[in-house]
mmCIF file of C-alpha atoms in Angstrom:
data_model
loop_
_atom_site.group_PDB
_atom_site.id
_atom_site.type_symbol
_atom_site.label_atom_id
_atom_site.label_comp_id
_atom_site.label_asym_id
_atom_site.label_seq_id
_atom_site.Cartn_x
_atom_site.Cartn_y
_atom_site.Cartn_z
ATOM 1 C CA ILE A 1 92.814 96.587 -16.908
ATOM 2 C CA ARG A 2 90.449 98.578 -14.229
ATOM 3 C CA LYS A 3 92.640 101.828 -15.080
ATOM 4 C CA ARG A 4 91.517 101.220 -18.647
ATOM 5 C CA GLU A 5 87.820 100.560 -17.698
ATOM 6 C CA ARG A 6 87.518 103.478 -15.627
ATOM 7 C CA ILE A 7 88.896 105.779 -18.434
ATOM 8 C CA LEU A 8 86.246 103.854 -21.128
ATOM 9 C CA GLN A 9 83.752 104.697 -18.602
ATOM 10 C CA LYS A 10 84.495 108.012 -17.975
ATOM 11 C CA VAL A 11 85.071 108.630 -22.214
ATOM 12 C CA ALA A 12 81.366 107.277 -22.404
ATOM 13 C CA SER A 13 79.562 109.569 -19.804
ATOM 14 C CA HIS A 14 81.704 112.961 -20.176
ATOM 15 C CA ASP A 15 81.601 115.769 -22.348
ATOM 16 C CA HIS A 16 85.298 115.296 -24.386
ATOM 17 C CA LEU A 17 85.168 119.518 -24.468
ATOM 18 C CA THR A 18 84.121 120.354 -20.952
ATOM 19 C CA ASP A 19 84.807 117.504 -19.177
ATOM 20 C CA LEU A 20 81.327 117.845 -17.421
ATOM 21 C CA LEU A 21 78.876 114.858 -17.741
ATOM 22 C CA ASN A 22 77.105 114.178 -21.462
ATOM 23 C CA ARG A 23 73.639 112.903 -21.745
ATOM 24 C CA ARG A 24 74.568 109.430 -20.767
ATOM 25 C CA GLY A 25 76.451 110.490 -17.821
ATOM 26 C CA PHE A 26 73.435 112.627 -16.961
ATOM 27 C CA LYS A 27 70.908 109.764 -17.316
ATOM 28 C CA ALA A 28 73.019 107.339 -14.773
ATOM 29 C CA GLU A 29 73.463 110.203 -12.360
ATOM 30 C CA THR A 30 69.820 111.049 -12.030
ATOM 31 C CA ASP A 31 68.684 107.362 -12.071
ATOM 32 C CA SER A 32 70.987 107.313 -9.196
ATOM 33 C CA LEU A 33 69.170 109.922 -7.117
ATOM 34 C CA ARG A 34 68.037 109.485 -3.311
ATOM 35 C CA ALA A 35 65.255 110.542 -1.445
ATOM 36 C CA GLU A 36 67.708 112.680 0.739
ATOM 37 C CA ASP A 37 68.916 114.523 -2.214
ATOM 38 C CA PHE A 38 65.546 116.656 -2.447
ATOM 39 C CA PRO A 39 64.498 118.711 -3.248
ATOM 40 C CA LEU A 40 66.304 119.706 -6.057
ATOM 41 C CA ALA A 41 66.767 123.088 -8.076
ATOM 42 C CA VAL A 42 66.652 122.177 -12.083
ATOM 43 C CA CYS A 43 68.902 124.840 -13.731
ATOM 44 C CA LEU A 44 69.315 124.879 -17.057
ATOM 45 C CA PHE A 45 71.761 127.580 -18.628
ATOM 46 C CA ASP A 46 72.309 128.912 -22.071
ATOM 47 C CA LEU A 47 75.339 130.830 -23.451
ATOM 48 C CA ASP A 48 73.680 133.326 -25.474
ATOM 49 C CA ASP A 49 74.773 134.583 -28.903
ATOM 50 C CA LEU A 50 77.218 131.301 -28.850
ATOM 51 C CA LYS A 51 76.696 130.746 -32.732
ATOM 52 C CA LYS A 52 77.267 134.357 -33.522
ATOM 53 C CA ILE A 53 80.631 134.096 -31.494
ATOM 54 C CA ASN A 54 81.469 131.039 -33.364
ATOM 55 C CA ASP A 55 80.470 132.567 -37.012
ATOM 56 C CA THR A 56 82.546 135.794 -35.796
ATOM 57 C CA TYR A 57 85.335 134.784 -34.042
ATOM 58 C CA GLY A 58 85.835 131.018 -35.046
ATOM 59 C CA HIS A 59 84.891 127.708 -32.672
ATOM 60 C CA GLU A 60 88.285 127.820 -31.365
ATOM 61 C CA ILE A 61 87.152 130.929 -29.186
ATOM 62 C CA GLY A 62 83.234 129.626 -29.158
ATOM 63 C CA ASP A 63 85.061 126.297 -27.161
ATOM 64 C CA ARG A 64 86.906 128.443 -25.286
ATOM 65 C CA VAL A 65 83.626 129.785 -24.066
ATOM 66 C CA LEU A 66 82.141 126.632 -23.480
ATOM 67 C CA ARG A 67 85.116 125.356 -21.550
ATOM 68 C CA ALA A 68 85.219 128.882 -19.582
ATOM 69 C CA PHE A 69 81.220 128.143 -18.811
ATOM 70 C CA ALA A 70 82.471 124.567 -17.322
ATOM 71 C CA GLU A 71 84.956 125.737 -15.467
ATOM 72 C CA ASN A 72 82.508 128.573 -13.776
ATOM 73 C CA VAL A 73 79.730 126.415 -13.133
ATOM 74 C CA SER A 74 81.774 123.652 -11.668
ATOM 75 C CA ASN A 75 83.766 126.450 -9.059
ATOM 76 C CA HIS A 76 80.165 128.112 -8.099
ATOM 77 C CA THR A 77 78.353 124.456 -7.106
ATOM 78 C CA ARG A 78 79.457 121.509 -4.795
ATOM 79 C CA THR A 79 80.756 118.311 -5.741
ATOM 80 C CA THR A 80 77.677 116.605 -4.769
ATOM 81 C CA ASP A 81 75.383 118.654 -7.716
ATOM 82 C CA ILE A 82 75.170 117.322 -11.055
ATOM 83 C CA LEU A 83 77.090 119.190 -13.840
ATOM 84 C CA CYS A 84 75.739 118.127 -17.813
ATOM 85 C CA ARG A 85 76.569 119.770 -21.035
ATOM 86 C CA TYR A 86 73.324 119.025 -22.248
ATOM 87 C CA GLY A 87 73.750 119.837 -25.777
ATOM 88 C CA GLY A 88 75.785 122.358 -28.038
ATOM 89 C CA ASP A 89 74.864 125.799 -25.729
ATOM 90 C CA GLU A 90 73.013 124.257 -22.963
ATOM 91 C CA PHE A 91 73.961 122.873 -19.745
ATOM 92 C CA VAL A 92 72.004 121.315 -16.883
ATOM 93 C CA VAL A 93 72.859 121.905 -13.172
ATOM 94 C CA ILE A 94 71.231 119.647 -10.518
ATOM 95 C CA LEU A 95 71.335 121.483 -7.262
ATOM 96 C CA LYS A 96 70.593 118.822 -4.690
ATOM 97 C CA ARG A 97 69.061 119.870 -1.317
ATOM 98 C CA ILE A 98 67.916 123.254 -2.273
ATOM 99 C CA ASN A 99 65.163 124.093 0.262
ATOM 100 C CA ASP A 100 63.645 127.072 -1.580
ATOM 101 C CA ALA A 101 63.703 129.013 -4.966
ATOM 102 C CA GLN A 102 65.394 132.182 -3.762
ATOM 103 C CA THR A 103 68.818 130.529 -2.632
ATOM 104 C CA ALA A 104 68.637 128.963 -6.044
ATOM 105 C CA LEU A 105 67.932 131.943 -8.364
ATOM 106 C CA LYS A 106 70.979 133.407 -5.920
ATOM 107 C CA LYS A 107 73.420 130.690 -6.823
ATOM 108 C CA CYS A 108 72.081 130.675 -10.466
ATOM 109 C CA SER A 109 72.434 134.585 -10.515
ATOM 110 C CA GLU A 110 76.013 134.372 -9.260
ATOM 111 C CA ILE A 111 76.963 131.711 -12.516
ATOM 112 C CA CYS A 112 75.605 134.032 -14.996
ATOM 113 C CA HIS A 113 77.657 137.254 -13.468
ATOM 114 C CA ASN A 114 80.453 135.738 -13.349
ATOM 115 C CA MET A 115 80.314 134.177 -16.889
ATOM 116 C CA HIS A 116 79.317 138.135 -17.893
ATOM 117 C CA GLU A 117 82.931 139.253 -16.581
ATOM 118 C CA TYR A 118 84.536 136.711 -19.241
ATOM 119 C CA VAL A 119 85.339 138.814 -21.542
ATOM 120 C CA LEU A 120 86.517 137.627 -25.168
ATOM 121 C CA GLU A 121 88.631 139.689 -27.725
ATOM 122 C CA ASP A 122 87.563 142.911 -28.841
ATOM 123 C CA ASN A 123 86.034 143.242 -25.461
ATOM 124 C CA ILE A 124 82.868 141.367 -26.065
ATOM 125 C CA SER A 125 81.266 140.091 -23.130
ATOM 126 C CA VAL A 126 79.570 136.567 -22.973
ATOM 127 C CA PHE A 127 75.759 136.547 -21.682
ATOM 128 C CA THR A 128 74.571 133.219 -20.060
ATOM 129 C CA SER A 129 71.015 133.049 -19.462
ATOM 130 C CA CYS A 130 68.802 130.417 -16.861
ATOM 131 C CA GLY A 131 65.929 129.125 -16.310
ATOM 132 C CA ILE A 132 65.052 127.543 -12.776
ATOM 133 C CA ALA A 133 62.425 124.742 -11.551
ATOM 134 C CA LEU A 134 62.242 122.994 -8.536
ATOM 135 C CA LEU A 135 61.624 119.572 -7.741
ATOM 136 C CA ASN A 136 60.576 118.827 -4.412
ATOM 137 C CA SER A 137 59.894 115.174 -3.792
ATOM 138 C CA TYR A 138 61.437 112.101 -4.908
ATOM 139 C CA GLY A 139 59.473 110.066 -7.901
ATOM 140 C CA ASP A 140 58.158 113.109 -9.753
ATOM 141 C CA SER A 141 59.423 113.327 -13.572
ATOM 142 C CA LEU A 142 62.713 114.815 -13.926
ATOM 143 C CA ASP A 143 61.800 115.260 -17.640
ATOM 144 C CA ASP A 144 59.036 117.474 -16.701
ATOM 145 C CA VAL A 145 61.032 119.619 -14.616
ATOM 146 C CA ILE A 146 63.526 119.952 -16.974
ATOM 147 C CA GLU A 147 60.886 121.130 -19.510
ATOM 148 C CA ARG A 148 59.646 124.054 -16.938
ATOM 149 C CA ALA A 149 63.253 125.102 -16.764
ATOM 150 C CA ASP A 150 63.511 125.102 -20.655
ATOM 151 C CA LYS A 151 60.085 127.754 -20.273
ATOM 152 C CA ALA A 152 61.801 129.806 -17.742
ATOM 153 C CA LEU A 153 64.944 129.926 -19.618
ATOM 154 C CA TYR A 154 63.195 131.311 -22.948
ATOM 155 C CA ARG A 155 61.225 133.704 -20.679
ATOM 156 C CA ALA A 156 64.701 135.234 -19.095
ATOM 157 C CA LYS A 157 65.922 135.207 -22.864
ATOM 158 C CA ARG A 158 62.991 137.139 -24.060
ATOM 159 C CA GLU A 159 62.920 139.631 -20.678
ATOM 160 C CA ASN A 160 66.591 140.445 -20.912
ATOM 161 C CA LYS A 161 69.727 138.148 -21.791
ATOM 162 C CA GLY A 162 71.890 137.314 -19.091
ATOM 163 C CA HIS A 163 69.109 136.851 -16.766
ATOM 164 C CA CYS A 164 67.718 133.696 -14.589
ATOM 165 C CA CYS A 165 64.084 133.301 -14.099
ATOM 166 C CA LEU A 166 62.300 130.926 -11.837
ATOM 167 C CA TRP A 167 59.449 129.063 -13.516
ATOM 168 C CA GLU A 168 56.028 129.338 -12.417
ATOM 169 C CA GLU A 169 52.756 127.941 -12.652
ATOM 170 C CA GLU A 170 50.610 129.512 -15.103
ATOM 171 C CA LYS A 171 47.688 130.972 -14.004
#
């Protein structure tokens, strides 16, 4: 019975395609963050032009891209970090105990670069953009920080797809 409960719990908390956390699992993980996990880098990734890939090559190829990204991000983060398929082609990665923005930017740039190395049929490259925002202290609103990372993501997509941007306070 315990094995069955574990299986059901995993089905409820993980995305079936990528095996990363889904939103429910993400919420449970973030609700259990402790003061020693901070500061955090909240990284919002988007697979650029996934709709075009699905429309051109089919959803099976699009699914392959999603799984490749999940594998890529899993290989470039620690087991203690939080990895989530947040929505269709968006992923949230929370890097724990990241003390400065440049470390987060370097890590996310590696992930984006490695995804660019993933080539589909017909030599079509896959670009991934990322927005990053830091959460320095326990008790600050994670939703606000995700919103900041989203703003940075859209700036990255505007400036140059396949690019990472740090959120900066608007002056």
